[in-house]
mmCIF file of C-alpha atoms and ligand atoms in Angstrom:
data_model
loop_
_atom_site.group_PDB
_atom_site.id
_atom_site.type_symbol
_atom_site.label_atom_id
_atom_site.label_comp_id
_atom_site.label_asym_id
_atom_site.label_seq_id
_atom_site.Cartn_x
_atom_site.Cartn_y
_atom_site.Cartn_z
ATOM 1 C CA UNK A 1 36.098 -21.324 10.640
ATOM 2 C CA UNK A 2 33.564 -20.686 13.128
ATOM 3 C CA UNK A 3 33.235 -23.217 16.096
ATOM 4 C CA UNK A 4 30.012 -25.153 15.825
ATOM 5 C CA UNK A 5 27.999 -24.071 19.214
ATOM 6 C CA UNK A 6 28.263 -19.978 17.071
ATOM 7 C CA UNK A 7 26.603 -22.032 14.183
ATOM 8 C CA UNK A 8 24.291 -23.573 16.271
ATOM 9 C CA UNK A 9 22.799 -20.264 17.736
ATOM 10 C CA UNK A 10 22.979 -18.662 14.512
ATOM 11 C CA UNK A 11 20.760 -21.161 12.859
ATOM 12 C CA UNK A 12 18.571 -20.840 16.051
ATOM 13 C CA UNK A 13 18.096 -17.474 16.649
ATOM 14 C CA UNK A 14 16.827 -17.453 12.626
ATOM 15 C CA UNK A 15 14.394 -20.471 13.567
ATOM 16 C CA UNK A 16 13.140 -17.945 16.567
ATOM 17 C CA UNK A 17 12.521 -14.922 14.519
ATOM 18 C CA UNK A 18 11.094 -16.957 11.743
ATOM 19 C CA UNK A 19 8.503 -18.629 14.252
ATOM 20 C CA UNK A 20 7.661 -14.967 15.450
ATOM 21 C CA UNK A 21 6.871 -13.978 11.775
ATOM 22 C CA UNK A 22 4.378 -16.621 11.835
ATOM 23 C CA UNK A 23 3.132 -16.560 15.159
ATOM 24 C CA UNK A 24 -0.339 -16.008 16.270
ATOM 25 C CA UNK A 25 -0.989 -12.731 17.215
ATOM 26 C CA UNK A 26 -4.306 -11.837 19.268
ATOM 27 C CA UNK A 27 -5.464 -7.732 19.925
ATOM 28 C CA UNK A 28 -8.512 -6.499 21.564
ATOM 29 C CA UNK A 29 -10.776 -3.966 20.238
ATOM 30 C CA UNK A 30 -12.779 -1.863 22.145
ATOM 31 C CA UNK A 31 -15.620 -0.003 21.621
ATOM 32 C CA UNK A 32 -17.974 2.258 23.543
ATOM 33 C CA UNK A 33 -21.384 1.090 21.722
ATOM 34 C CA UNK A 34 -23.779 -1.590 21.205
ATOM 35 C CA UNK A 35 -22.832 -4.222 18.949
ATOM 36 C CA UNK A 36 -26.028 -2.416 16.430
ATOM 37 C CA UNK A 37 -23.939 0.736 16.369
ATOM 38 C CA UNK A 38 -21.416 1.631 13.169
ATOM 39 C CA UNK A 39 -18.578 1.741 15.837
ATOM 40 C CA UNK A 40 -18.884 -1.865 16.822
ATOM 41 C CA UNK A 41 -20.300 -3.021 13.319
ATOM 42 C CA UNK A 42 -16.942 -1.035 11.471
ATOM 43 C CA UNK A 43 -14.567 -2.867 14.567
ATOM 44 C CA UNK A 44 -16.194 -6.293 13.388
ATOM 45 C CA UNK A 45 -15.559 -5.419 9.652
ATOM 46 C CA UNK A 46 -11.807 -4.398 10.091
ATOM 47 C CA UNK A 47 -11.044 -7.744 12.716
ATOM 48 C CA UNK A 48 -12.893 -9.782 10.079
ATOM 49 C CA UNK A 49 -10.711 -8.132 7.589
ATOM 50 C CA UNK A 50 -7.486 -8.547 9.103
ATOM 51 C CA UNK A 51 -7.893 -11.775 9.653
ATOM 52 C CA UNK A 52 -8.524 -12.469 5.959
ATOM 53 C CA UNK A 53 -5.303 -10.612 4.910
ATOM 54 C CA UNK A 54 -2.713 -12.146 7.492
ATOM 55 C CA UNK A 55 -4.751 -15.821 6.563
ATOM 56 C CA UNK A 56 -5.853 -15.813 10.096
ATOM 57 C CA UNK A 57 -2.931 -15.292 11.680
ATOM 58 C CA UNK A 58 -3.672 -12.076 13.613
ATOM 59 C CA UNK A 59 -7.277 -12.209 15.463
ATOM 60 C CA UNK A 60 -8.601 -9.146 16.744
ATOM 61 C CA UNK A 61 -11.430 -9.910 19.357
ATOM 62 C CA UNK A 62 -13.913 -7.230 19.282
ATOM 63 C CA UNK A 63 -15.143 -6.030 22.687
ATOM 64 C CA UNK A 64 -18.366 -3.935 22.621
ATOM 65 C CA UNK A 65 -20.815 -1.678 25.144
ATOM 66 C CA UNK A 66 -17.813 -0.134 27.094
ATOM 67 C CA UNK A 67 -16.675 -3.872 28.245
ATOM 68 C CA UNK A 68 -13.341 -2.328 28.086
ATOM 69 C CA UNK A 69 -13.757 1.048 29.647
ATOM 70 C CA UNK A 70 -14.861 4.258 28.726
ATOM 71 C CA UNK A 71 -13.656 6.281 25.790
ATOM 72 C CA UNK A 72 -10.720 7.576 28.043
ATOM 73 C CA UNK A 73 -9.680 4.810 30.291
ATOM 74 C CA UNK A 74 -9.515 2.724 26.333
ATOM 75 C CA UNK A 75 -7.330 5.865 25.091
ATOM 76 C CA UNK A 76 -5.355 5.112 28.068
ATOM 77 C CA UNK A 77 -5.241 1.235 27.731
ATOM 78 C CA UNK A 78 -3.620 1.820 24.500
ATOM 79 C CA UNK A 79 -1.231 4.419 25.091
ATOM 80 C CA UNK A 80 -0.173 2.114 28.091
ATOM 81 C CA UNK A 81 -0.576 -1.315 25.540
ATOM 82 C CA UNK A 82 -2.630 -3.385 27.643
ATOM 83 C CA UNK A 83 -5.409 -2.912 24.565
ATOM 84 C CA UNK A 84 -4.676 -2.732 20.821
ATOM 85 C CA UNK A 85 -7.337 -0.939 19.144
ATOM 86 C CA UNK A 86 -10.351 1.652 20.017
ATOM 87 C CA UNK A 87 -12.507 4.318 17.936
ATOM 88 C CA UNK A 88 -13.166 6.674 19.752
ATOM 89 C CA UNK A 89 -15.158 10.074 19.156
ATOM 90 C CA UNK A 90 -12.134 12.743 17.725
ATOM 91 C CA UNK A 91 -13.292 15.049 20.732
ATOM 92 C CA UNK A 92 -12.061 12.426 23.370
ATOM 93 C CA UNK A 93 -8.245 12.664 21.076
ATOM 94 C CA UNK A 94 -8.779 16.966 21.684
ATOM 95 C CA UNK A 95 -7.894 16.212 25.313
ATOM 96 C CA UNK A 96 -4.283 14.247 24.183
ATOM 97 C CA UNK A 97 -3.630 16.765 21.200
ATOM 98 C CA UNK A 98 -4.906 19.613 20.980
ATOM 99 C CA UNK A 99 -5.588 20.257 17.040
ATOM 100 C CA UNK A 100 -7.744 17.479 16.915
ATOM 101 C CA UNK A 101 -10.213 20.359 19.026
ATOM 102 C CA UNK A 102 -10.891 22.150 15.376
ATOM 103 C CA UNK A 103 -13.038 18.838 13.794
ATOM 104 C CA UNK A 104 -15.955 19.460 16.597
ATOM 105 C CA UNK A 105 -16.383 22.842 16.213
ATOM 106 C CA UNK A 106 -19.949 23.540 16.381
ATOM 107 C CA UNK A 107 -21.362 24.161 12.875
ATOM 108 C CA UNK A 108 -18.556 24.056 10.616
ATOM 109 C CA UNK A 109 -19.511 20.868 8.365
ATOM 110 C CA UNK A 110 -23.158 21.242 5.845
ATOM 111 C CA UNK A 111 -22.675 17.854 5.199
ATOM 112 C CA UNK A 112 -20.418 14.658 5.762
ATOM 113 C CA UNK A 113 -18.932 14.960 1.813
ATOM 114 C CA UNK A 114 -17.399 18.150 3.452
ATOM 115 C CA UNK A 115 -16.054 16.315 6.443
ATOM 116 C CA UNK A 116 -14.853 13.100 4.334
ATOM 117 C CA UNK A 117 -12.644 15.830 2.068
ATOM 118 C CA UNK A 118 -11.335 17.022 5.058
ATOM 119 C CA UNK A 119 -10.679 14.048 6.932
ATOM 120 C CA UNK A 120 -9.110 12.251 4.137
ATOM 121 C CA UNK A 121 -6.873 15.296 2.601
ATOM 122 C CA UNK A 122 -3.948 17.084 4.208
ATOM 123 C CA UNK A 123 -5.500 18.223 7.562
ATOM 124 C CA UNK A 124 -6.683 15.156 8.450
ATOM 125 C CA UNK A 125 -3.267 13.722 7.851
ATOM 126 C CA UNK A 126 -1.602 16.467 9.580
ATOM 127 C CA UNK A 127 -4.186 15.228 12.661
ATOM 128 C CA UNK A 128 -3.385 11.548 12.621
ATOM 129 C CA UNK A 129 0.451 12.274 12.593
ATOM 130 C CA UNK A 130 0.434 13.621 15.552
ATOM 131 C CA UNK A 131 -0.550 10.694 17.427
ATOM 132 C CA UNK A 132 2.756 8.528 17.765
ATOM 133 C CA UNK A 133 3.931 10.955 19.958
ATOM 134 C CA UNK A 134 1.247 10.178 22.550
ATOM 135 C CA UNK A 135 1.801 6.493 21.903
ATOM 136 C CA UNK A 136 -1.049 6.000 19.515
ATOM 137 C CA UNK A 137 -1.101 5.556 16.150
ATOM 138 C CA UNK A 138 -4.388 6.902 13.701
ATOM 139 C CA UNK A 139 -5.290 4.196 11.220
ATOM 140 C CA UNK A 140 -8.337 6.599 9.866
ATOM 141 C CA UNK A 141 -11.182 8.389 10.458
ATOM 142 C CA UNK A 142 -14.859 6.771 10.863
ATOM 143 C CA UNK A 143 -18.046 8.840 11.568
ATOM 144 C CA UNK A 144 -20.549 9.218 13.912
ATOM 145 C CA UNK A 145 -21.982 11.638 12.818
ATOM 146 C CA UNK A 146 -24.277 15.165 13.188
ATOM 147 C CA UNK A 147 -25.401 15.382 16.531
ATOM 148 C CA UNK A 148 -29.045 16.150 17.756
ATOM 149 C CA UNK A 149 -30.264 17.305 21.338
ATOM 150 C CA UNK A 150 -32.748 14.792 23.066
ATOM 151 C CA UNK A 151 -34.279 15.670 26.493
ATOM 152 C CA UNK A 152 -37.480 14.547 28.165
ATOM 153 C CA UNK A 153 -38.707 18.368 29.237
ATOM 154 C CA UNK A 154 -39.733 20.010 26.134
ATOM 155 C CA UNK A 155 -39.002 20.806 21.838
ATOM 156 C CA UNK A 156 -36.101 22.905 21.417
ATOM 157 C CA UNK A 157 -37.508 25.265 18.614
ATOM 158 C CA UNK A 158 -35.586 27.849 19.587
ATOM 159 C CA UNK A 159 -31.766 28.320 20.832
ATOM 160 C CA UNK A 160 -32.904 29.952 24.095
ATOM 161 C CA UNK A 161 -35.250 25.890 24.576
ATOM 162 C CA UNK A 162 -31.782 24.638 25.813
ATOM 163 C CA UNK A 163 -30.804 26.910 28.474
ATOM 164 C CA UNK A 164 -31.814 25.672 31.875
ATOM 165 C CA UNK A 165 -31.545 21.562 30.815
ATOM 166 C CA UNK A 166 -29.027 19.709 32.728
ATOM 167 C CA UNK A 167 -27.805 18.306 29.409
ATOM 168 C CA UNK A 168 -24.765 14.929 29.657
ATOM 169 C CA UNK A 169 -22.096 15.874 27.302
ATOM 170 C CA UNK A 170 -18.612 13.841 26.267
ATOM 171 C CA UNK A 171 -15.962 14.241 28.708
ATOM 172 C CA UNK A 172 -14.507 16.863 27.086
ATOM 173 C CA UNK A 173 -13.684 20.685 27.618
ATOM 174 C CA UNK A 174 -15.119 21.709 23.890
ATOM 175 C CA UNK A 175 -18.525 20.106 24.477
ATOM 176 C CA UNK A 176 -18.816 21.025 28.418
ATOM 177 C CA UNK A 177 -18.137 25.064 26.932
ATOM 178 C CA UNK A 178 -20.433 24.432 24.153
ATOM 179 C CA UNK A 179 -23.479 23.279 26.391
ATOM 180 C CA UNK A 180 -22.319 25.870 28.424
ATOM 181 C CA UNK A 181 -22.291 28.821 26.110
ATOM 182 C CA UNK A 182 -26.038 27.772 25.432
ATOM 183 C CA UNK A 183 -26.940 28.606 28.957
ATOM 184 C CA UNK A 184 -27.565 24.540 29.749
ATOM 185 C CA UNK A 185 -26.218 22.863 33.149
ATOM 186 C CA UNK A 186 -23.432 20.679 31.341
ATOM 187 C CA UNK A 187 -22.841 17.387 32.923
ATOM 188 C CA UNK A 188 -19.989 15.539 31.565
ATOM 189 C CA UNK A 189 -19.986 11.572 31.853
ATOM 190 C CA UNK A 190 -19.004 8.314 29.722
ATOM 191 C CA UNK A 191 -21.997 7.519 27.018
ATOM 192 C CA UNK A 192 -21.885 4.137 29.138
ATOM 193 C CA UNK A 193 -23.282 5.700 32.181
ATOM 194 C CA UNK A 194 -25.758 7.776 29.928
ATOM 195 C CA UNK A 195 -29.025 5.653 29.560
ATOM 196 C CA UNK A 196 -29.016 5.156 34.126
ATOM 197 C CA UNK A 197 -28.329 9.184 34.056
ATOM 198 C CA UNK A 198 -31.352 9.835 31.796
ATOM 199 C CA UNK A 199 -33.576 7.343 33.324
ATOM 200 C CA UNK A 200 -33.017 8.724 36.991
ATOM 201 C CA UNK A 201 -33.522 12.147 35.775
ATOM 202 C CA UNK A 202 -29.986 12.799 36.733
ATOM 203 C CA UNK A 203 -29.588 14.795 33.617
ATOM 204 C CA UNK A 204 -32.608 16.094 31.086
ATOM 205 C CA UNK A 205 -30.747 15.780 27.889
ATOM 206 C CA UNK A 206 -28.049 14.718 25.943
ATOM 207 C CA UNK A 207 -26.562 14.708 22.515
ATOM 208 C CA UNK A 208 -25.760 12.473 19.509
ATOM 209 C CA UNK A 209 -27.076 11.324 16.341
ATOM 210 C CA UNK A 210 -29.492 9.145 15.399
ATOM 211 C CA UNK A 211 -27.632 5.846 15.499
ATOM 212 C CA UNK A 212 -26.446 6.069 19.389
ATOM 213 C CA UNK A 213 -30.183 7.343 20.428
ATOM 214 C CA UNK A 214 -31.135 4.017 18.694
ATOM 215 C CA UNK A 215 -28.759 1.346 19.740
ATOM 216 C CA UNK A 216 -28.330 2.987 23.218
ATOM 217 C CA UNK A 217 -32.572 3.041 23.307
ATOM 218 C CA UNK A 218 -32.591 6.646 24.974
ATOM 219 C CA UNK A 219 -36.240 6.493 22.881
ATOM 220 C CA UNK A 220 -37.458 4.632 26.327
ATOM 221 C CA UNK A 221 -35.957 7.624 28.972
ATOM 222 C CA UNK A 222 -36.318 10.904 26.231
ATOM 223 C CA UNK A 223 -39.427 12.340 24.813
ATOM 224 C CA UNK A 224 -37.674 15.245 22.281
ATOM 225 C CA UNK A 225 -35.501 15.122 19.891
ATOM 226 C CA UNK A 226 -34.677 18.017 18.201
ATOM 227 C CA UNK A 227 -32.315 18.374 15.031
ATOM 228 C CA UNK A 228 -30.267 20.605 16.507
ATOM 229 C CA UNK A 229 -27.220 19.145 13.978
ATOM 230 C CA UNK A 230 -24.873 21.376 16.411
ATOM 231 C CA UNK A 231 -21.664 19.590 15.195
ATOM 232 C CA UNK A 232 -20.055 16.337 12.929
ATOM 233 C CA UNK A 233 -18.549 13.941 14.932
ATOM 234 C CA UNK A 234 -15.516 12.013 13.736
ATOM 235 C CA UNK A 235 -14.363 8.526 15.074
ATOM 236 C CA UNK A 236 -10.709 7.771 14.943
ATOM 237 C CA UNK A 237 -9.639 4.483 14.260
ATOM 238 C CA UNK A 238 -6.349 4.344 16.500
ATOM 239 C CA UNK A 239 -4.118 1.378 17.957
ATOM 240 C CA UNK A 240 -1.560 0.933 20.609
ATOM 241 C CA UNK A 241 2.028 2.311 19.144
ATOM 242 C CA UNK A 242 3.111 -0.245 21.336
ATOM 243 C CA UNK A 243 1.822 -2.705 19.881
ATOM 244 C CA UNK A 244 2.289 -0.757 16.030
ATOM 245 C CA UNK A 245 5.835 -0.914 16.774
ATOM 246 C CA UNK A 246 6.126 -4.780 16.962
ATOM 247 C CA UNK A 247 4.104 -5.799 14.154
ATOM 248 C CA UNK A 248 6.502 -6.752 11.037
ATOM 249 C CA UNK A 249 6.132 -3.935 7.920
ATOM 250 C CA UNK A 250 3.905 -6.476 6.107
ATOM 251 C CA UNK A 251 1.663 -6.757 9.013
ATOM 252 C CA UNK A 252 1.111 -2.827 9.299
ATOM 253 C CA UNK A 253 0.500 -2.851 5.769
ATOM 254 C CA UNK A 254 -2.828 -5.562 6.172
ATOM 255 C CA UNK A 255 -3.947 -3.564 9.166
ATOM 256 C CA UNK A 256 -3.782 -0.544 7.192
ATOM 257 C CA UNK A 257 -5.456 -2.182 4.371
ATOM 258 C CA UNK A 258 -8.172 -3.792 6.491
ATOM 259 C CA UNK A 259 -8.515 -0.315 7.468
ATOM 260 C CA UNK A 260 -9.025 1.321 4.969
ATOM 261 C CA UNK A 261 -11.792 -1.173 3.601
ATOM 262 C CA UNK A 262 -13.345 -1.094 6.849
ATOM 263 C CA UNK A 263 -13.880 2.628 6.515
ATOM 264 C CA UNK A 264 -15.932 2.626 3.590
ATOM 265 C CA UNK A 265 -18.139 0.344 5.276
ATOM 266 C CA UNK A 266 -18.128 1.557 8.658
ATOM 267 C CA UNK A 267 -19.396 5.125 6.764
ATOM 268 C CA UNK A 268 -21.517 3.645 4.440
ATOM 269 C CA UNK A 269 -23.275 1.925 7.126
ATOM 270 C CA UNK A 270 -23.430 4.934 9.608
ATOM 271 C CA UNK A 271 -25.015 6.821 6.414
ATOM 272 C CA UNK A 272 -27.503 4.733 5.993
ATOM 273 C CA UNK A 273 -29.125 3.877 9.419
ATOM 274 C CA UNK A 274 -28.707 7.426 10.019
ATOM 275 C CA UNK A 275 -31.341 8.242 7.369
ATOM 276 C CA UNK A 276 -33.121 5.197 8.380
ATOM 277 C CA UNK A 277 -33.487 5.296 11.810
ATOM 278 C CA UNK A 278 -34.843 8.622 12.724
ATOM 279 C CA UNK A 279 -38.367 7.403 11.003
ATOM 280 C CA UNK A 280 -37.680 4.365 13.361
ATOM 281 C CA UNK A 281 -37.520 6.642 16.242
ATOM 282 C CA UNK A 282 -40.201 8.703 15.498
ATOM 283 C CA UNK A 283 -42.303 5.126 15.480
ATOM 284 C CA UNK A 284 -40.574 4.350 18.850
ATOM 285 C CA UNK A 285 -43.037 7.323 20.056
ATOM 286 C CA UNK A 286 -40.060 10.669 19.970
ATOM 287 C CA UNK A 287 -41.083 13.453 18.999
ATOM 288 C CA UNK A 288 -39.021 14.741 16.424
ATOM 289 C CA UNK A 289 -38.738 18.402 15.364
ATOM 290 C CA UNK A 290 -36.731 20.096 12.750
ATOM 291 C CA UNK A 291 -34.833 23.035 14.140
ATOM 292 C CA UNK A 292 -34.503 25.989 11.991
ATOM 293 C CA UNK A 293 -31.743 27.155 9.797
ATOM 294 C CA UNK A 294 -32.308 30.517 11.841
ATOM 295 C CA UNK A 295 -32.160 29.033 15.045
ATOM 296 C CA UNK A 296 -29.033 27.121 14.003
ATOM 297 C CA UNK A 297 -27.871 30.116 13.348
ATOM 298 C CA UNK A 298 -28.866 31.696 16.481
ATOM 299 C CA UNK A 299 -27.236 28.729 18.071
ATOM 300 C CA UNK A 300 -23.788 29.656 16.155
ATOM 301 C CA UNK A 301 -24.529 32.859 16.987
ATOM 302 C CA UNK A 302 -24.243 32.279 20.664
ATOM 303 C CA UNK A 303 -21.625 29.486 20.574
ATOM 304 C CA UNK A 304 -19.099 32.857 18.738
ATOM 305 C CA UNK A 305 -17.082 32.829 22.180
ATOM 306 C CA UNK A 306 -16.184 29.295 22.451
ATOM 307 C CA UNK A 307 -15.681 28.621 18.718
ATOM 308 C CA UNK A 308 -13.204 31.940 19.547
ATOM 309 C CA UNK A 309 -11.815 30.176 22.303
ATOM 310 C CA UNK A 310 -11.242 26.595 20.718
ATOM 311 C CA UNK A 311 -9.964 28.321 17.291
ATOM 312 C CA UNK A 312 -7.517 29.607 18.930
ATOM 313 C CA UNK A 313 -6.732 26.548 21.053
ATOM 314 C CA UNK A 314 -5.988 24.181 18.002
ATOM 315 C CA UNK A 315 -3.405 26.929 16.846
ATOM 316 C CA UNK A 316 -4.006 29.374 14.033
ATOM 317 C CA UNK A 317 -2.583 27.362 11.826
ATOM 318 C CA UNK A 318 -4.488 24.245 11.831
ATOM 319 C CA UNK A 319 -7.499 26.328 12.473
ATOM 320 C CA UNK A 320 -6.379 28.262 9.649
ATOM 321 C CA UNK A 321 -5.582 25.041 7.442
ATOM 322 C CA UNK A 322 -9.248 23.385 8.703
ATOM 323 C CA UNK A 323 -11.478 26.051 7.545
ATOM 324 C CA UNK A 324 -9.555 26.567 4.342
ATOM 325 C CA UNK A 325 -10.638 22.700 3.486
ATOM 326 C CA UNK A 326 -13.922 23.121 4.181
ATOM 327 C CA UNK A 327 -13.891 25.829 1.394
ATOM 328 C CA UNK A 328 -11.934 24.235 -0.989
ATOM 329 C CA UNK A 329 -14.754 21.170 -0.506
ATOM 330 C CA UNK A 330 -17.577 23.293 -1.157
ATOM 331 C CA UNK A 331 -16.576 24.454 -4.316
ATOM 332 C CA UNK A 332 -18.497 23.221 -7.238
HETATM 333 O O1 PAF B 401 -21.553 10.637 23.224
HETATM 334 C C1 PAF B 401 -20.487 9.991 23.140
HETATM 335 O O2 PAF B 401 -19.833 9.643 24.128
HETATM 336 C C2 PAF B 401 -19.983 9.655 21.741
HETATM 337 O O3 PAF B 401 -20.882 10.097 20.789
HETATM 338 C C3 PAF B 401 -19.737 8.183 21.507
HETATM 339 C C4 PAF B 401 -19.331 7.943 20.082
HETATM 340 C C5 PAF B 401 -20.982 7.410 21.829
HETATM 341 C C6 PAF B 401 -18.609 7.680 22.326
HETATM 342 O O4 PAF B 401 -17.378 8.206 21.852
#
């Protein structure tokens, strides 16, 4: 027979975890954009989401415009746990693991049904799995999109239009070496800081596609834009592994669910006011001008050296694994 105070906390320590399982839980989620942007639209899709599938019990507060931090200090929040969830741009993830370098390699994707194969098959799998190990976990990948070079000095018809332009780029080795490699005075900073930069003249120029010119209204500090389309840019949808780790199994399994429904939209919607928006912008009073396919070329041409360099930094066999996707997605 067992005496009656073992009983006791027996039956209470099962009252205790039972409460847990039906606790509240609350998780912040960051973003770097405008609530107009597909970052912070997707992040208000996959908190409404979640909520539906745990019946309200977990609310994820959505935190928009950098209220949080930058790309990095978020990426650091959540490795440390003191935020849940972020989407950041897959180049600020190249400076954590280094494979992730291969997805922004200047001109790699034609189109974003190349990058969704990719992202969604084995490579982008192989990606996402190695997050845990930097205390982050990858829920999926969301888009940004092809990015264009705006400045306020002149066109950029040809490649040799960018040298010279102190052009902002992410805070991150791949884009400072791209900018770089195009002869341009590379200035790295947080998109937060961006619109001051540009407005002060601190920088000329800066890249990214049609939906951040528009919600961050660069139209009102830069004349040009110019469809450079000089790389894809994927978001990942991450979250704390802290926080991963104490959710119950059927938890995970709404989050990833919300997820994955909040992908669909979260591309759907960046697809669409990405073909919207750069008639918008041209009514906004930019000047927009299509850039060759020869002087894209010219571009790639240039860029050989650093998509050398990064290649080999992801390791030959993701590199080797990456462009093998895009080939496989191109066939008819
Ligand atoms: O330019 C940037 O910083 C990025 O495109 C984005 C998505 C705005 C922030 O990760």
């Amino acid at each position: 027979m067992q005496p009656f105070w073992k009983i006791a906390l027996a039956a209470a320590a099962i009252a205790a975890s039972a409460l847990s399982g039906a606790q509240e839980i609350k998780a912040r989620f960051g973003t770097s954009l405008p609530d107009s942007h597909p970052q912070t639209l997707g992040a208000r899709k996959f908190a409404e989401r979640v909520e539906a599938k745990t019946a309200g019990r977990i609310k994820v507060a959505v935190y928009s415009a950098g209220q949080l931090g930058s790309d990095l200090q978020m990426q650091a929040a959540l490795q440390g746990g003191t935020q849940e969830f972020a989407a950041p741009s897959t180049a600020t993830l190249a400076g954590l693991v280094k494979d992730f370098g291969v997805l922004g390699l200047p001109f790699s994707f034609a189109d974003e049904k190349e990058a969704d194969a990719v992202l969604d098959g084995p490579l982008g799998r192989k990606l996402l799995a190695q997050l845990p190990a930097r205390g982050l976990v990858g829920l999926a990948f969301w888009e940004n999109g092809f990015r264009n070079v705006t400045n306020n000095k002149r066109p950029i018809v040809r490649a040799e239009d960018i040298a010279g332009l102190k052009v902002r780029t992410m805070q991150n080795s791949l884009y400072i070496d791209m900018f770089s490699g195009l002869g341009a005075n590379a200035v790295p900073m947080s998109v937060t800081e961006l619109f001051t930069a540009l407005e002060s003249h601190a920088v000329d120029a800066q890249e990214n596609p049609y939906t951040v010119v528009h919600a961050q209204k660069f139209y009102d500090v830069q004349k040009y834009l110019s469809t450079t389309g000089h790389a894809y840019d994927a978001l990942a949808l991450i979250v704390s592994k802290k926080f991963w780790d104490r959710l119950s199994a059927a938890d995970r399994q709404a989050v990833q669910a919300a997820a994955a429904e909040a992908t669909v939209y979260e591309r759907t919607t960046s697809r669409a006011l990405n073909a919207q928006l750069r008639a918008e912008l041209a009514h906004l009073g930019m000047q927009i001008n299509d850039v060759s396919p020869q002087e894209r070329a010219r571009m790639r041409e240039k860029l050989q050296p650093v998509i050398a360099k990064y290649t080999a930094g992801a390791g030959e066999e993701t590199a080797r694994e990456f462009f093998a996707a895009i080939e496989q997605a191109r066939k008819p």
